[in-house]
Amino acid sequence: MAESARDPLVIAGREFHSRLIVGTSRYPDPHVMLEALAATGTELVTVAVRRVSLTDGSKESFIAMLRGKYSILPNTAGCYTAKEAVLTAQLAREALDTNWVKLEVIGDQETLFPDVPELLKAAEELLADGFVVLPYCNDDPITCRKLSDMGCAAVMPLGAPIGSGMGIRNPYNLRIIREQCSVPMIIDAGVGTASDVAVAMELGVDGVLLNTAIAQAKHPVQMATAMRLAADAGRLAYHAGRIPRRLYATASSPEDGLIGHTD
Amino acid sequence: MAESARDPLVIAGREFHSRLIVGTSRYPDPHVMLEALAATGTELVTVAVRRVSLTDGSKESFIAMLRGKYSILPNTAGCYTAKEAVLTAQLAREALDTNWVKLEVIGDQETLFPDVPELLKAAEELLADGFVVLPYCNDDPITCRKLSDMGCAAVMPLGAPIGSGMGIRNPYNLRIIREQCSVPMIIDAGVGTASDVAVAMELGVDGVLLNTAIAQAKHPVQMATAMRLAADAGRLAYHAGRIPRRLYATASSPEDGLIGHTD
Amino acid sequence: MAESARDPLVIAGREFHSRLIVGTSRYPDPHVMLEALAATGTELVTVAVRRVSLTDGSKESFIAMLRGKYSILPNTAGCYTAKEAVLTAQLAREALDTNWVKLEVIGDQETLFPDVPELLKAAEELLADGFVVLPYCNDDPITCRKLSDMGCAAVMPLGAPIGSGMGIRNPYNLRIIREQCSVPMIIDAGVGTASDVAVAMELGVDGVLLNTAIAQAKHPVQMATAMRLAADAGRLAYHAGRIPRRLYATASSPEDGLIGHTD
Amino acid sequence: MAESARDPLVIAGREFHSRLIVGTSRYPDPHVMLEALAATGTELVTVAVRRVSLTDGSKESFIAMLRGKYSILPNTAGCYTAKEAVLTAQLAREALDTNWVKLEVIGDQETLFPDVPELLKAAEELLADGFVVLPYCNDDPITCRKLSDMGCAAVMPLGAPIGSGMGIRNPYNLRIIREQCSVPMIIDAGVGTASDVAVAMELGVDGVLLNTAIAQAKHPVQMATAMRLAADAGRLAYHAGRIPRRLYATASSPEDGLIGHTD
Amino acid sequence: MNITFNGNPTHLHEGTTLGGFLREHQITDKTDGVAVAVNDAVVPRRQWADVHLRDGDTIEVIHAVQGG
Amino acid sequence: MNITFNGNPTHLHEGTTLGGFLREHQITDKTDGVAVAVNDAVVPRRQWADVHLRDGDTIEVIHAVQGG
Amino acid sequence: MNITFNGNPTHLHEGTTLGGFLREHQITDKTDGVAVAVNDAVVPRRQWADVHLRDGDTIEVIHAVQGG
Amino acid sequence: MNITFNGNPTHLHEGTTLGGFLREHQITDKTDGVAVAVNDAVVPRRQWADVHLRDGDTIEVIHAVQGG
């Protein structure tokens, strides 16, 4: 899309020509995953790191599919403490030759909401260790400000819980964060369908990170395309300057020269 | 967009490769109007008919700009009675060589809400007179069913009042109409920004008619492009089959093989 | 409630000290119905009229329960045409010695949305025949204005479909109707719980008609009390003049004299 | 209200017969404040502590108005750090002979959102020092669980920013907190009008803390009464068991025995 | 003669009055909450005794029931 | 004679045809996007020349304009 | 000696007690709703008389005010 | 000696190096997308050969998998 290309997403000095960051999890199969990733137009995809299993032979196949095609953003999904998250990030850096990390420190297995103090602690340690930190966080203006003040490359508040598909539950907090936050703001988690992405972009956020909404859709590749279009649509609409909301109508056809009225 | 091209909008046997019908009113100038119309990708644009003014010389210039480029859909904007609307439609047919009409019979200058009985009466007469009738109506399932039963080529319930920019105020009624209605369903009026179009399309409607949201945006051409992308995004997402909404999270990274946990 | 008593609901010159009109249908049993009606504080209850059955002996028992305790508002539920509705209203008047009628002319068995032209026709005929007409209608400002202009004693737009429990789906249209409408405005249908009644009253409507939300609640009498309190709360709040909405905070504790700050 | 009296709010073993905690700030004058507090039916009111001013003589007048009538809940409003909050709470305990404290540790002058790590630290220290801690916090399930696990007497997530009057912005998070949280849950801040209180109570929360919505209403005493009624209404409705939401209608009048239909 | 009563075909003896017919169904002009229409026109209760039913008449007899 | 043209009272010479009247306003049957009604009935352009206007006639001449 | 009282630099005579200082501001151990901290530690009112202020002390004296 | 490998107790011969241990699981310093920590400290792949495992060591070997 010409228009959006003129307006790249810049994180830590790196330019991306898509405003979507896309996860690699929960697709019906790797082939569909690759097709869907391509359809989104993304340049940055998230991966998790896990213990190699003793039984399963191939240790390389998964990452090999992505190498060359995409920049890799390892996450620290499943970590409950700063200590776990820092070690996971360091292992990911070693394994994947990247100092970028999607920092996830959760407090609860069920809801996957972040643990704020552990998240802040982990962010501080990883920044000190030279990482480019993209933290997944609550839609909490104070935590977002702290993360950006300490030097995180972006803040990534959730639109709704991971995998909920509830969309943007609290646009008000996101607007406050947008007002106060100088670093790029990415909506991470909550997207259920294309319009959620458009709504997020129209709030003025810089990008959207999503996974389940594509991977678990009935037709992931088609949904992936929808997400790409919705991100462009929302970004363009944000820049285009929408009309104000009014309780009611103002005629869009001229009101003079009507037929059958005596002047 | 390949995907959406495979799924044309068919009204009265005619195929359209865009799901947007766009108005020609309230643009900063004709040049911007033409650029914006082109950017939407629409093939069908609405015009009003008004008395020629004695003073102003040119009677042809406006329509000449559209001829050849777009199919013309004259409206009966400003009519309060079936009688006015029928005569206006007949004059439009004679002037513009089309038997298509966007039937608008309003009950109120301020809100521009439809007058239901006059609308139904006008629709009946125009259908009898061989018109292809696209009626602007309330989000009222009964009126929509009557209009489609009597042979209207589409029903066009409002998403919100004309020019309000309030988007889709009552998705519930629209879902009921969608369930019950066999003819094409177009959301007419209310759109304020791109995500409104995506939301409408995700409800399963066949198209969206809009004007003010583009014409009065700060940058009409950019908003026009956003609307085109949003319509494609919403249509694709509708077909792609969104994930269900859940109160909370389901992990999108695998939950086994986590680091530092003893199996 | 002292405050609300000072502000009675006046319909057709008659004063009511409750702003709730309550239906008599779908309660677990007549005893619960009577307890629930009493708990709402209502003075006006709706009944339907139906053919006496040949088999069932008692023709009087039901109405006898209400006589003396409540003013009776017969409805024309189940009527699809003006003709049916008018005859039903006339029979109700003869049977119940009241010229008041809740006029219901529906267009659809499933959704129970009104049929606008038949409703308007029936209202006109009943007004000419001396009825006090309270019409159940769409949240359509034009139809509401016509009904009030022709002399209906109130307009009763739906908040949501009958029995849906969806609450106030489109507060915007209701606000427009409130602005334009001089006769009492009653929200008829859609209420699911107490806050729906409070929300409706805070919009400035004059009353709420409800039935299923009480009768089908797990504990109808408790819900009936909740509805009474919610109506009073909403009415009072409407008159009390709420604070404006702001995107964010203004401190509610003084910001000077804080401890540990050097002045 | 008989019903709600049967169901007292219990915090730290103390019974309250009102589910509202009310602030004492921003009323037009002390007389209106006292009338409004009485009208809410509350038994627990919040106060701030501030430096005595050298100029103003009376140090006792304000607290004297409340003594005897209400239990006092001092807050730590305006504190940005655990250290400030702890000292403020200790001074309040000494000044007001209560070990109860509404713990407020904010991160931002403008939005007054809480600072999560400082809040948790302060809560821990105050609990260790024997305080009954009622923390004002985000609608963050993890932070609420930590606060309740460490022994806070209640959790008090915000419905919307202090003084915003935006009501319950994110009912989803509040539902999750309600599911997970064993201690009393009080909605603190955000209420704008009576229906907001009803909505909160219908979510199953145990109480609501409010101030600006009453104090800054056009008619504070009337709004105070509305809030009392709304709290009772919402609590009753929660216990009464609302009907499920449906997309559309189910008739509330019997569908057999209709007139003019041949059986 | 044959009439329709609340939608059901019914046989009556010649010369039956409306009042007489209703009494058979335990309805008198004292019965509260009941109304009658013959051929879509309401017949006030004080006239029931005087109305002679004719072959083909359609009679509706209604009462109040629970309603919303 | 006097007619009403687009809501304005207008004086015409006896025997003016619709076609003649329109020509005075630079409208011919070649003019695109224009239509005419006399006394609320549309007059196809091919008939303009033959229609003789009468005293009291109401003439509407319309064209397409921007609309939504 | 110099102290800080509620954020303001203040000069006191040597040997002033906390109780004495407070009395100058009409605060006695009978004054309801007031509390005092010296150098960030609360001083219970029964100890006010015994506390001798030192140069550089920071004194906070607070009372309850309207709050939300 | 006994170590813990990815959470599982494992027996090794004395003097096993990290590199040697990994080779047994088809992991060499050429294997892409793999990383190793011993006792919670990452060991760069170029050092694998030189690290002698000790009794009680905890070894984590990870690779990239699908993630969101």
PDB file of C-alpha atoms in Angstrom, chain H:
ATOM      1  CA  MET H   1      28.025 -38.347  38.053  1.00  0.00           C
ATOM      2  CA  ASN H   2      24.416 -37.100  38.041  1.00  0.00           C
ATOM      3  CA  ILE H   3      23.142 -33.966  36.370  1.00  0.00           C
ATOM      4  CA  THR H   4      19.760 -32.510  35.559  1.00  0.00           C
ATOM      5  CA  PHE H   5      19.082 -32.102  31.857  1.00  0.00           C
ATOM      6  CA  ASN H   6      15.987 -30.102  30.969  1.00  0.00           C
ATOM      7  CA  GLY H   7      14.463 -31.042  34.274  1.00  0.00           C
ATOM      8  CA  ASN H   8      15.299 -34.736  34.084  1.00  0.00           C
ATOM      9  CA  PRO H   9      17.869 -36.459  36.333  1.00  0.00           C
ATOM     10  CA  THR H  10      20.534 -37.943  34.081  1.00  0.00           C
ATOM     11  CA  HIS H  11      23.636 -40.083  34.748  1.00  0.00           C
ATOM     12  CA  LEU H  12      26.882 -39.240  32.945  1.00  0.00           C
ATOM     13  CA  HIS H  13      30.428 -40.669  32.917  1.00  0.00           C
ATOM     14  CA  GLU H  14      33.016 -38.601  34.767  1.00  0.00           C
ATOM     15  CA  GLY H  15      34.773 -36.115  32.532  1.00  0.00           C
ATOM     16  CA  THR H  16      31.997 -35.671  30.029  1.00  0.00           C
ATOM     17  CA  THR H  17      32.203 -32.259  28.336  1.00  0.00           C
ATOM     18  CA  LEU H  18      29.179 -30.218  27.470  1.00  0.00           C
ATOM     19  CA  GLY H  19      30.056 -30.529  23.779  1.00  0.00           C
ATOM     20  CA  GLY H  20      30.296 -34.279  24.095  1.00  0.00           C
ATOM     21  CA  PHE H  21      27.016 -34.522  25.940  1.00  0.00           C
ATOM     22  CA  LEU H  22      25.248 -32.422  23.311  1.00  0.00           C
ATOM     23  CA  ARG H  23      26.626 -34.450  20.436  1.00  0.00           C
ATOM     24  CA  GLU H  24      24.884 -37.478  21.920  1.00  0.00           C
ATOM     25  CA  HIS H  25      21.682 -35.577  21.300  1.00  0.00           C
ATOM     26  CA  GLN H  26      22.652 -34.638  17.743  1.00  0.00           C
ATOM     27  CA  ILE H  27      23.485 -31.072  18.726  1.00  0.00           C
ATOM     28  CA  THR H  28      26.734 -29.600  17.454  1.00  0.00           C
ATOM     29  CA  ASP H  29      27.992 -26.022  17.379  1.00  0.00           C
ATOM     30  CA  LYS H  30      26.646 -25.979  13.806  1.00  0.00           C
ATOM     31  CA  THR H  31      23.086 -26.694  14.924  1.00  0.00           C
ATOM     32  CA  ASP H  32      21.040 -23.593  14.193  1.00  0.00           C
ATOM     33  CA  GLY H  33      18.567 -22.120  16.647  1.00  0.00           C
ATOM     34  CA  VAL H  34      19.785 -23.894  19.778  1.00  0.00           C
ATOM     35  CA  ALA H  35      21.200 -22.482  23.028  1.00  0.00           C
ATOM     36  CA  VAL H  36      22.510 -23.965  26.240  1.00  0.00           C
ATOM     37  CA  ALA H  37      22.662 -22.843  29.860  1.00  0.00           C
ATOM     38  CA  VAL H  38      24.582 -24.570  32.608  1.00  0.00           C
ATOM     39  CA  ASN H  39      23.459 -23.707  36.125  1.00  0.00           C
ATOM     40  CA  ASP H  40      21.377 -20.796  34.831  1.00  0.00           C
ATOM     41  CA  ALA H  41      24.250 -19.241  32.868  1.00  0.00           C
ATOM     42  CA  VAL H  42      24.234 -19.270  29.064  1.00  0.00           C
ATOM     43  CA  VAL H  43      27.248 -21.026  27.570  1.00  0.00           C
ATOM     44  CA  PRO H  44      28.162 -19.643  24.120  1.00  0.00           C
ATOM     45  CA  ARG H  45      28.452 -22.444  21.557  1.00  0.00           C
ATOM     46  CA  ARG H  46      32.167 -21.801  20.913  1.00  0.00           C
ATOM     47  CA  GLN H  47      32.843 -22.772  24.578  1.00  0.00           C
ATOM     48  CA  TRP H  48      30.794 -26.000  24.578  1.00  0.00           C
ATOM     49  CA  ALA H  49      33.798 -28.184  23.902  1.00  0.00           C
ATOM     50  CA  ASP H  50      35.776 -26.733  26.822  1.00  0.00           C
ATOM     51  CA  VAL H  51      33.121 -26.988  29.524  1.00  0.00           C
ATOM     52  CA  HIS H  52      33.594 -30.025  31.782  1.00  0.00           C
ATOM     53  CA  LEU H  53      30.325 -31.029  33.429  1.00  0.00           C
ATOM     54  CA  ARG H  54      30.283 -31.560  37.180  1.00  0.00           C
ATOM     55  CA  ASP H  55      28.093 -33.660  39.416  1.00  0.00           C
ATOM     56  CA  GLY H  56      24.882 -31.749  40.201  1.00  0.00           C
ATOM     57  CA  ASP H  57      25.061 -29.474  37.185  1.00  0.00           C
ATOM     58  CA  THR H  58      21.768 -28.310  35.747  1.00  0.00           C
ATOM     59  CA  ILE H  59      21.729 -28.112  31.969  1.00  0.00           C
ATOM     60  CA  GLU H  60      19.074 -26.403  29.898  1.00  0.00           C
ATOM     61  CA  VAL H  61      19.067 -26.895  26.120  1.00  0.00           C
ATOM     62  CA  ILE H  62      16.465 -24.886  24.236  1.00  0.00           C
ATOM     63  CA  HIS H  63      15.422 -24.139  20.707  1.00  0.00           C
ATOM     64  CA  ALA H  64      12.890 -21.895  19.009  1.00  0.00           C
ATOM     65  CA  VAL H  65       9.326 -23.145  18.698  1.00  0.00           C
ATOM     66  CA  GLN H  66       6.062 -21.648  17.560  1.00  0.00           C
ATOM     67  CA  GLY H  67       5.073 -18.750  19.766  1.00  0.00           C
ATOM     68  CA  GLY H  68       2.814 -15.719  19.925  1.00  0.00           C
TER      69      GLY H  68
END
